[in-house]
């Protein structure tokens, strides 16, 4: 079973992010790391391939400045190879263009039995790319997967819902988006890190993939304004003087939740 | 000229730091308080490949260099010195003697489990009357038929009584000098005493070991008979760089938390870090940490280049361990009363640091090694 994981390389969330004031987009010049939300997809892919007993995990990513640090992390976890699409003309690409680029990169790898992405990235949060990739590739898509097995050549997915989960069956090949925390991503070993150094990573441009127009030119969006989120108001602290429970009950009644 | 670690070293540092912060740091205070040896966590360190880092892949190791081991020990030691010494001793004193001096059969028998972290090895050198003066070893081994029968007492032996301790390598006097023998856990005549109540390193496993008519087969002798003295001196050279890395982790932890506290703690109308009395002490500590790092990784680099490193290892061990002790004292002073409370990790580091100036060669022994390197006829 061959699995391709779409991985995003993002600025380290531990460092305060900065916006480019002329384009209202996130500055992504520095070193980028593997988006933590993608580490779950990589882990799930590795487990599915291990369970199948054959095949490999490949990666596709789109990032500026030929940045591969985050992809190396996924290779160190156990992925076999990857394609990075890096091209100055990609700057300003919207979610749909990103999906077209990733779909083309997936095609360049020869497709796969399963394509995995995170439900959303930790920096952009559009949460639309996986479904768009599926549409561009003409494949079925299952979102919010929390448990995935392959049985008899079909995919069985427990799909997270607000109330619980749906059991979904879907033919392969397919695209799924996985929610954070559904598996425990492995720590890359030293051996894995050293091995990752020599695993094949191809860097291509959008033109190499035949995707045009891209960047601001291809974007169906402009970011006209960015405003700060309102600071959350401080909560109310109730000191328990023996009647604390009554105040909490009154508070909840006021919200009409009890 | 290049002072940078490789991108792979940096990636590995991040992995070990993530592991240390999520799997060790949250529990370190409790293990310390309870004197718990956290077996499952030690096994998880094995799963991460830490115990096998420097050994060849044919033994299940990571084919890594000594710098990578120093990175691992520094990062583990930055959150928990007990787990740092468990790793350092497991690799340097447990697996390394077998790897360096073992026959093919001995390696086959003991090395794979030690490399994988499924088992731990200990090294019994120190005795009640022989520590730095290892030539005064009193433990004796005598030939009885095809066996060696060992009698003696060893003290302060790290990793000697864990549930996964597989071997204790002991030095003993033989007719031709000092020899080294591998004693398997559970061998009749081998007694592991109850663990010490120590000032620090509470989660590290340390026992006295008694060998009473303890018989091991002939093929348990490690290296040539009479070569024990030379062999363990070379084992200790490696260990000194590792202890330097452990001390570096301690000093870095102290500096980091003291800086953060000096910025947030207010007194006399502002953060205490604006007072030169605090700021200069932390500036001095930064210099010490930088020096300790450079000395540690230079010694590791020399070793990795296959160049002589005994002198550099002694310098690194001496400097870094004394810097660590200073760092715990300075950081405690910056924290004031709250640094004296056990809920603050600084109090644990303060208790843990002192042994760094003693284990694997005291500061005095390091000065002798360094002075001899200068050609001085110091005795």
PDB file of N, CA and C in Angstrom, chain A residues 212-249:
ATOM      1  N   UNK A 212      -0.493  26.652 -13.887  1.00  0.00           N
ATOM      2  CA  UNK A 212      -0.456  28.111 -14.067  1.00  0.00           C
ATOM      3  C   UNK A 212      -1.884  28.619 -14.154  1.00  0.00           C
ATOM      4  N   UNK A 213      -2.196  29.852 -13.833  1.00  0.00           N
ATOM      5  CA  UNK A 213      -1.313  30.759 -13.106  1.00  0.00           C
ATOM      6  C   UNK A 213      -1.324  30.427 -11.614  1.00  0.00           C
ATOM      7  N   UNK A 214      -0.278  30.834 -10.915  1.00  0.00           N
ATOM      8  CA  UNK A 214      -0.215  30.599  -9.477  1.00  0.00           C
ATOM      9  C   UNK A 214       0.084  31.918  -8.764  1.00  0.00           C
ATOM     10  N   UNK A 215       0.241  31.869  -7.461  1.00  0.00           N
ATOM     11  CA  UNK A 215       0.565  33.076  -6.698  1.00  0.00           C
ATOM     12  C   UNK A 215      -0.586  34.059  -6.711  1.00  0.00           C
ATOM     13  N   UNK A 216      -0.253  35.344  -6.579  1.00  0.00           N
ATOM     14  CA  UNK A 216      -1.312  36.363  -6.544  1.00  0.00           C
ATOM     15  C   UNK A 216      -2.102  36.334  -7.833  1.00  0.00           C
ATOM     16  N   UNK A 217      -1.384  36.038  -8.928  1.00  0.00           N
ATOM     17  CA  UNK A 217      -2.015  36.044 -10.253  1.00  0.00           C
ATOM     18  C   UNK A 217      -3.137  35.008 -10.343  1.00  0.00           C
ATOM     19  N   UNK A 218      -2.903  33.850  -9.726  1.00  0.00           N
ATOM     20  CA  UNK A 218      -3.891  32.784  -9.822  1.00  0.00           C
ATOM     21  C   UNK A 218      -4.895  32.787  -8.676  1.00  0.00           C
ATOM     22  N   UNK A 219      -4.689  33.668  -7.723  1.00  0.00           N
ATOM     23  CA  UNK A 219      -5.527  33.608  -6.526  1.00  0.00           C
ATOM     24  C   UNK A 219      -6.905  34.203  -6.778  1.00  0.00           C
ATOM     25  N   UNK A 220      -7.915  33.512  -6.331  1.00  0.00           N
ATOM     26  CA  UNK A 220      -9.268  34.030  -6.427  1.00  0.00           C
ATOM     27  C   UNK A 220      -9.617  34.851  -5.197  1.00  0.00           C
ATOM     28  N   UNK A 221      -8.603  35.393  -4.534  1.00  0.00           N
ATOM     29  CA  UNK A 221      -8.855  36.137  -3.297  1.00  0.00           C
ATOM     30  C   UNK A 221      -7.852  37.271  -3.166  1.00  0.00           C
ATOM     31  N   UNK A 222      -8.264  38.299  -2.468  1.00  0.00           N
ATOM     32  CA  UNK A 222      -7.288  39.283  -1.988  1.00  0.00           C
ATOM     33  C   UNK A 222      -7.533  39.421  -0.497  1.00  0.00           C
ATOM     34  N   UNK A 223      -6.471  39.708   0.238  1.00  0.00           N
ATOM     35  CA  UNK A 223      -6.632  39.909   1.681  1.00  0.00           C
ATOM     36  C   UNK A 223      -6.658  41.404   1.890  1.00  0.00           C
ATOM     37  N   UNK A 224      -7.875  41.943   2.082  1.00  0.00           N
ATOM     38  CA  UNK A 224      -8.003  43.395   2.096  1.00  0.00           C
ATOM     39  C   UNK A 224      -7.634  43.982   3.447  1.00  0.00           C
ATOM     40  N   UNK A 225      -7.866  43.245   4.502  1.00  0.00           N
ATOM     41  CA  UNK A 225      -7.604  43.815   5.814  1.00  0.00           C
ATOM     42  C   UNK A 225      -7.393  42.696   6.836  1.00  0.00           C
ATOM     43  N   UNK A 226      -6.593  42.977   7.828  1.00  0.00           N
ATOM     44  CA  UNK A 226      -6.391  42.023   8.924  1.00  0.00           C
ATOM     45  C   UNK A 226      -6.593  42.774  10.225  1.00  0.00           C
ATOM     46  N   UNK A 227      -7.426  42.246  11.087  1.00  0.00           N
ATOM     47  CA  UNK A 227      -7.617  42.899  12.392  1.00  0.00           C
ATOM     48  C   UNK A 227      -7.301  41.906  13.495  1.00  0.00           C
ATOM     49  N   UNK A 228      -6.899  42.453  14.612  1.00  0.00           N
ATOM     50  CA  UNK A 228      -6.576  41.611  15.747  1.00  0.00           C
ATOM     51  C   UNK A 228      -7.854  41.011  16.319  1.00  0.00           C
ATOM     52  N   UNK A 229      -7.753  39.757  16.735  1.00  0.00           N
ATOM     53  CA  UNK A 229      -8.898  39.151  17.411  1.00  0.00           C
ATOM     54  C   UNK A 229      -9.111  39.880  18.733  1.00  0.00           C
ATOM     55  N   UNK A 230     -10.363  40.027  19.089  1.00  0.00           N
ATOM     56  CA  UNK A 230     -10.664  40.688  20.366  1.00  0.00           C
ATOM     57  C   UNK A 230     -10.116  39.856  21.509  1.00  0.00           C
ATOM     58  N   UNK A 231      -9.498  40.534  22.449  1.00  0.00           N
ATOM     59  CA  UNK A 231      -9.006  39.817  23.615  1.00  0.00           C
ATOM     60  C   UNK A 231     -10.197  39.247  24.376  1.00  0.00           C
ATOM     61  N   UNK A 232     -10.061  38.032  24.836  1.00  0.00           N
ATOM     62  CA  UNK A 232     -11.160  37.419  25.577  1.00  0.00           C
ATOM     63  C   UNK A 232     -11.300  38.098  26.938  1.00  0.00           C
ATOM     64  N   UNK A 233     -12.545  38.380  27.315  1.00  0.00           N
ATOM     65  CA  UNK A 233     -12.754  39.024  28.608  1.00  0.00           C
ATOM     66  C   UNK A 233     -12.378  38.040  29.726  1.00  0.00           C
ATOM     67  N   UNK A 234     -11.871  38.579  30.820  1.00  0.00           N
ATOM     68  CA  UNK A 234     -11.508  37.715  31.944  1.00  0.00           C
ATOM     69  C   UNK A 234     -12.756  37.046  32.509  1.00  0.00           C
ATOM     70  N   UNK A 235     -12.622  35.811  32.943  1.00  0.00           N
ATOM     71  CA  UNK A 235     -13.765  35.120  33.523  1.00  0.00           C
ATOM     72  C   UNK A 235     -14.062  35.632  34.928  1.00  0.00           C
ATOM     73  N   UNK A 236     -15.192  35.185  35.448  1.00  0.00           N
ATOM     74  CA  UNK A 236     -15.558  35.606  36.803  1.00  0.00           C
ATOM     75  C   UNK A 236     -15.104  34.530  37.789  1.00  0.00           C
ATOM     76  N   UNK A 237     -14.408  34.943  38.821  1.00  0.00           N
ATOM     77  CA  UNK A 237     -13.951  33.987  39.832  1.00  0.00           C
ATOM     78  C   UNK A 237     -14.901  34.053  41.029  1.00  0.00           C
ATOM     79  N   UNK A 238     -15.457  32.900  41.351  1.00  0.00           N
ATOM     80  CA  UNK A 238     -16.373  32.847  42.498  1.00  0.00           C
ATOM     81  C   UNK A 238     -15.647  32.202  43.672  1.00  0.00           C
ATOM     82  N   UNK A 239     -15.496  32.956  44.743  1.00  0.00           N
ATOM     83  CA  UNK A 239     -14.896  32.406  45.965  1.00  0.00           C
ATOM     84  C   UNK A 239     -15.987  31.600  46.683  1.00  0.00           C
ATOM     85  N   UNK A 240     -15.639  30.378  47.035  1.00  0.00           N
ATOM     86  CA  UNK A 240     -16.655  29.538  47.677  1.00  0.00           C
ATOM     87  C   UNK A 240     -16.767  29.884  49.165  1.00  0.00           C
ATOM     88  N   UNK A 241     -17.895  30.519  49.498  1.00  0.00           N
ATOM     89  CA  UNK A 241     -18.126  30.850  50.909  1.00  0.00           C
ATOM     90  C   UNK A 241     -19.147  29.891  51.496  1.00  0.00           C
ATOM     91  N   UNK A 242     -19.285  28.726  50.852  1.00  0.00           N
ATOM     92  CA  UNK A 242     -20.308  27.769  51.287  1.00  0.00           C
ATOM     93  C   UNK A 242     -21.530  27.826  50.390  1.00  0.00           C
ATOM     94  N   UNK A 243     -21.693  28.954  49.665  1.00  0.00           N
ATOM     95  CA  UNK A 243     -22.841  29.119  48.776  1.00  0.00           C
ATOM     96  C   UNK A 243     -22.379  29.190  47.314  1.00  0.00           C
ATOM     97  N   UNK A 244     -21.132  28.795  47.072  1.00  0.00           N
ATOM     98  CA  UNK A 244     -20.558  28.905  45.721  1.00  0.00           C
ATOM     99  C   UNK A 244     -21.381  28.153  44.696  1.00  0.00           C
ATOM    100  N   UNK A 245     -21.877  26.969  45.092  1.00  0.00           N
ATOM    101  CA  UNK A 245     -22.635  26.146  44.145  1.00  0.00           C
ATOM    102  C   UNK A 245     -23.864  26.883  43.630  1.00  0.00           C
ATOM    103  N   UNK A 246     -24.501  27.663  44.526  1.00  0.00           N
ATOM    104  CA  UNK A 246     -25.728  28.369  44.130  1.00  0.00           C
ATOM    105  C   UNK A 246     -25.408  29.415  43.066  1.00  0.00           C
ATOM    106  N   UNK A 247     -24.272  30.065  43.232  1.00  0.00           N
ATOM    107  CA  UNK A 247     -23.892  31.089  42.255  1.00  0.00           C
ATOM    108  C   UNK A 247     -23.600  30.450  40.899  1.00  0.00           C
ATOM    109  N   UNK A 248     -22.971  29.259  40.928  1.00  0.00           N
ATOM    110  CA  UNK A 248     -22.674  28.577  39.669  1.00  0.00           C
ATOM    111  C   UNK A 248     -23.971  28.132  38.985  1.00  0.00           C
ATOM    112  N   UNK A 249     -24.898  27.597  39.781  1.00  0.00           N
ATOM    113  CA  UNK A 249     -26.190  27.183  39.228  1.00  0.00           C
ATOM    114  C   UNK A 249     -26.897  28.388  38.611  1.00  0.00           C
TER     115      UNK A 249
END
